[in-house]
Amino acid sequence: MTEKPMPARSGRPQLLLVALVFILPMAAALLLYFGSDALRPGGTSNHGALLAPIVNLRDALPGSEFGESIDGYWALIYMNTGACGEDCRGALYKLRQSRLMLGNEMNRVERVFLHGTSAPDRVFLDSEHGGMTTLHAPDEAALLGSVRPEDQPDGGYYLLDPLGNIVMYFPPGIVPRDMVDDVSHLLDLSRIG
């Protein structure tokens, strides 16, 4: 018995299939990169506003008592120039909870309350917010107010890095988890403080 030879098949379809496996992803990537803005992801992953240009508190206000009190630590700062009413107390509570939510990293972060000319209730602060730095520092408060983004409401929180740079602003209505996400991300990336 003799076997019939199989008809010769062209390798062209297989070659085109292999070429498409490499060319199609490259074409899709180029389309996404150079294509319309509708195909690009929008926004950023941070919840607070990154401040630009970066202002260094120590350079702007040399010899500041505030800069010396938090030397080497990250600082979450809340500023209230009036009497500390319910909104202020709620903001201080949010500040405390946000720091506690950092877990093992909370020792790298200090809480700072910059108050106005009226002294805050020391009994309340000592019982509810022990370990928080409280200062009447009008020059520092003015500097912080000047770096707040114009499109953000007043009464939020500032993040200061260990070198004295004012890095972020969080609006007053921010959810503590969102603030913690941003601070945790910066702490993970940072080799200082």
Short mmCIF file of C-alpha atoms in Angstrom, two decimals:
data_model
loop_
_atom_site.label_atom_id
_atom_site.label_comp_id
_atom_site.label_asym_id
_atom_site.label_seq_id
_atom_site.Cartn_x
_atom_site.Cartn_y
_atom_site.Cartn_z
CA MET A 1 0.00 0.00 0.00
CA THR A 2 1.23 3.30 -0.94
CA GLU A 3 0.37 6.37 1.02
CA LYS A 4 -0.88 9.38 -0.75
CA PRO A 5 1.16 12.45 -0.08
CA MET A 6 -0.70 15.24 1.78
CA PRO A 7 -1.14 18.39 -0.19
CA ALA A 8 1.38 21.07 0.75
CA ARG A 9 -0.08 23.80 2.94
CA SER A 10 1.07 27.33 2.84
CA GLY A 11 2.60 28.71 6.07
CA ARG A 12 1.34 32.20 5.29
CA PRO A 13 -1.80 32.10 7.54
CA GLN A 14 0.27 30.95 10.52
CA LEU A 15 2.85 33.65 9.86
CA LEU A 16 0.13 36.33 9.72
CA LEU A 17 -1.39 35.03 12.97
CA VAL A 18 1.96 35.19 14.76
CA ALA A 19 2.59 38.70 13.40
CA LEU A 20 -0.85 39.88 14.58
CA VAL A 21 -0.15 38.58 18.09
CA PHE A 22 2.72 41.09 18.30
CA ILE A 23 1.33 43.93 16.19
CA LEU A 24 -2.19 44.25 17.67
CA PRO A 25 -1.10 45.00 21.27
CA MET A 26 1.43 47.54 20.00
CA ALA A 27 -1.23 49.22 17.87
CA ALA A 28 -3.65 49.30 20.81
CA ALA A 29 -0.99 50.84 23.07
CA LEU A 30 -0.17 53.51 20.49
CA LEU A 31 -3.86 54.29 20.07
CA LEU A 32 -4.32 54.68 23.82
CA TYR A 33 -1.18 56.78 24.20
CA PHE A 34 -1.59 59.09 21.23
CA GLY A 35 -5.35 58.74 20.80
CA SER A 36 -8.10 60.93 22.14
CA ASP A 37 -8.26 62.13 25.74
CA ALA A 38 -11.47 60.15 26.23
CA LEU A 39 -9.42 56.95 26.28
CA ARG A 40 -6.95 58.16 28.91
CA PRO A 41 -7.61 57.70 32.60
CA GLY A 42 -8.35 60.99 34.28
CA GLY A 43 -7.45 62.55 37.58
CA THR A 44 -5.01 61.44 40.19
CA SER A 45 -5.11 58.84 42.90
CA ASN A 46 -4.54 61.29 45.75
CA HIS A 47 -7.43 62.76 47.73
CA GLY A 48 -5.68 65.87 49.02
CA ALA A 49 -4.21 68.64 46.91
CA LEU A 50 -0.47 68.45 46.27
CA LEU A 51 0.97 71.90 46.76
CA ALA A 52 3.12 73.45 44.08
CA PRO A 53 5.42 75.22 44.34
CA ILE A 54 6.66 73.62 47.53
CA VAL A 55 7.19 76.13 50.33
CA ASN A 56 9.66 75.33 53.09
CA LEU A 57 8.44 76.62 56.43
CA ARG A 58 11.93 76.79 57.93
CA ASP A 59 13.28 78.83 55.02
CA ALA A 60 10.27 81.15 54.97
CA LEU A 61 10.28 81.68 58.76
CA PRO A 62 13.78 81.04 60.14
CA GLY A 63 13.94 80.56 63.90
CA SER A 64 10.28 79.58 64.12
CA GLU A 65 9.26 77.85 67.35
CA PHE A 66 6.84 75.79 65.30
CA GLY A 67 9.57 74.41 63.02
CA GLU A 68 11.67 73.38 66.02
CA SER A 69 8.79 71.66 67.83
CA ILE A 70 8.22 69.11 65.06
CA ASP A 71 11.79 68.73 63.82
CA GLY A 72 12.30 65.38 62.10
CA TYR A 73 8.63 64.34 62.03
CA TRP A 74 5.82 64.48 59.53
CA ALA A 75 3.11 66.82 60.81
CA LEU A 76 -0.64 66.90 60.25
CA ILE A 77 -1.67 70.46 61.00
CA TYR A 78 -5.08 71.90 61.74
CA MET A 79 -5.41 75.66 61.96
CA ASN A 80 -8.29 77.54 63.60
CA THR A 81 -7.90 81.24 64.33
CA GLY A 82 -11.20 81.63 66.21
CA ALA A 83 -12.63 80.01 69.31
CA CYS A 84 -12.63 76.20 69.18
CA GLY A 85 -16.33 75.36 68.78
CA GLU A 86 -18.02 72.20 67.52
CA ASP A 87 -16.47 72.36 64.04
CA CYS A 88 -13.01 72.78 65.53
CA ARG A 89 -13.54 69.92 67.98
CA GLY A 90 -14.76 67.70 65.15
CA ALA A 91 -11.69 68.59 63.09
CA LEU A 92 -9.38 67.77 66.00
CA TYR A 93 -11.15 64.44 66.44
CA LYS A 94 -10.68 63.68 62.73
CA LEU A 95 -7.01 64.61 63.06
CA ARG A 96 -6.57 62.24 66.02
CA GLN A 97 -8.42 59.37 64.32
CA SER A 98 -6.45 59.80 61.10
CA ARG A 99 -3.17 59.50 62.99
CA LEU A 100 -4.40 56.43 64.87
CA MET A 101 -5.45 54.81 61.58
CA LEU A 102 -1.82 54.93 60.44
CA GLY A 103 -1.10 52.01 62.79
CA ASN A 104 2.61 51.28 63.13
CA GLU A 105 3.48 54.42 61.15
CA MET A 106 1.69 56.80 63.54
CA ASN A 107 4.89 57.43 65.51
CA ARG A 108 6.31 59.17 62.46
CA VAL A 109 3.48 61.73 62.42
CA GLU A 110 2.85 64.57 64.88
CA ARG A 111 -0.47 66.38 65.27
CA VAL A 112 -0.34 70.16 65.46
CA PHE A 113 -3.12 72.60 66.34
CA LEU A 114 -2.40 76.21 65.42
CA HIS A 115 -4.90 78.30 67.36
CA GLY A 116 -5.80 81.96 67.33
CA THR A 117 -5.36 84.53 70.06
CA SER A 118 -7.95 82.90 72.33
CA ALA A 119 -6.33 80.05 74.23
CA PRO A 120 -7.94 76.63 73.66
CA ASP A 121 -9.60 74.69 76.46
CA ARG A 122 -6.58 72.93 78.02
CA VAL A 123 -8.73 70.45 79.97
CA PHE A 124 -10.44 69.34 76.76
CA LEU A 125 -7.17 69.13 74.83
CA ASP A 126 -5.35 67.21 77.57
CA SER A 127 -8.17 64.71 78.10
CA GLU A 128 -9.13 64.15 74.44
CA HIS A 129 -6.00 65.01 72.48
CA GLY A 130 -3.01 64.26 74.66
CA GLY A 131 0.35 64.53 72.91
CA MET A 132 -0.85 67.07 70.35
CA THR A 133 1.31 70.16 69.88
CA THR A 134 -0.70 73.37 70.31
CA LEU A 135 0.75 76.74 69.36
CA HIS A 136 -0.30 80.30 68.81
CA ALA A 137 1.80 81.05 65.75
CA PRO A 138 0.28 83.84 63.63
CA ASP A 139 3.18 83.99 61.15
CA GLU A 140 2.98 80.26 60.49
CA ALA A 141 -0.81 80.44 60.19
CA ALA A 142 -0.50 83.25 57.64
CA LEU A 143 2.06 81.25 55.67
CA LEU A 144 -0.14 78.15 55.64
CA GLY A 145 -3.13 80.22 54.57
CA SER A 146 -1.14 81.65 51.68
CA VAL A 147 -0.23 78.22 50.24
CA ARG A 148 -3.77 76.77 50.41
CA PRO A 149 -5.04 76.21 46.85
CA GLU A 150 -7.55 78.89 45.85
CA ASP A 151 -10.10 76.30 44.74
CA GLN A 152 -10.05 74.57 48.15
CA PRO A 153 -12.19 75.67 51.11
CA ASP A 154 -10.61 77.06 54.27
CA GLY A 155 -10.48 75.02 57.49
CA GLY A 156 -8.70 71.92 56.23
CA TYR A 157 -5.52 70.11 57.15
CA TYR A 158 -1.94 70.58 56.01
CA LEU A 159 0.77 67.95 55.74
CA LEU A 160 4.33 69.01 56.47
CA ASP A 161 7.29 66.73 55.76
CA PRO A 162 10.26 66.27 58.17
CA LEU A 163 12.35 68.77 56.19
CA GLY A 164 9.77 71.53 56.74
CA ASN A 165 8.15 71.42 53.29
CA ILE A 166 4.40 72.06 53.18
CA VAL A 167 3.40 69.19 50.90
CA MET A 168 -0.39 68.70 50.85
CA TYR A 169 -3.68 70.31 51.76
CA PHE A 170 -6.74 68.26 52.68
CA PRO A 171 -10.18 69.93 52.53
CA PRO A 172 -12.23 70.08 55.75
CA GLY A 173 -14.81 67.54 54.56
CA ILE A 174 -12.29 64.81 53.73
CA VAL A 175 -13.02 61.33 55.02
CA PRO A 176 -10.25 60.23 57.44
CA ARG A 177 -9.61 57.04 55.41
CA ASP A 178 -8.83 59.15 52.33
CA MET A 179 -6.41 61.35 54.26
CA VAL A 180 -4.74 58.26 55.74
CA ASP A 181 -4.37 56.72 52.26
CA ASP A 182 -2.45 59.77 51.04
CA VAL A 183 -0.29 60.07 54.16
CA SER A 184 0.46 56.32 54.18
CA HIS A 185 1.48 56.47 50.54
CA LEU A 186 3.91 59.33 51.24
CA LEU A 187 5.29 57.60 54.34
CA ASP A 188 5.90 54.44 52.30
CA LEU A 189 7.80 56.40 49.66
CA SER A 190 9.72 58.55 52.12
CA ARG A 191 13.12 57.64 53.52
CA ILE A 192 13.04 60.54 55.97
CA GLY A 193 11.18 61.01 59.24
#
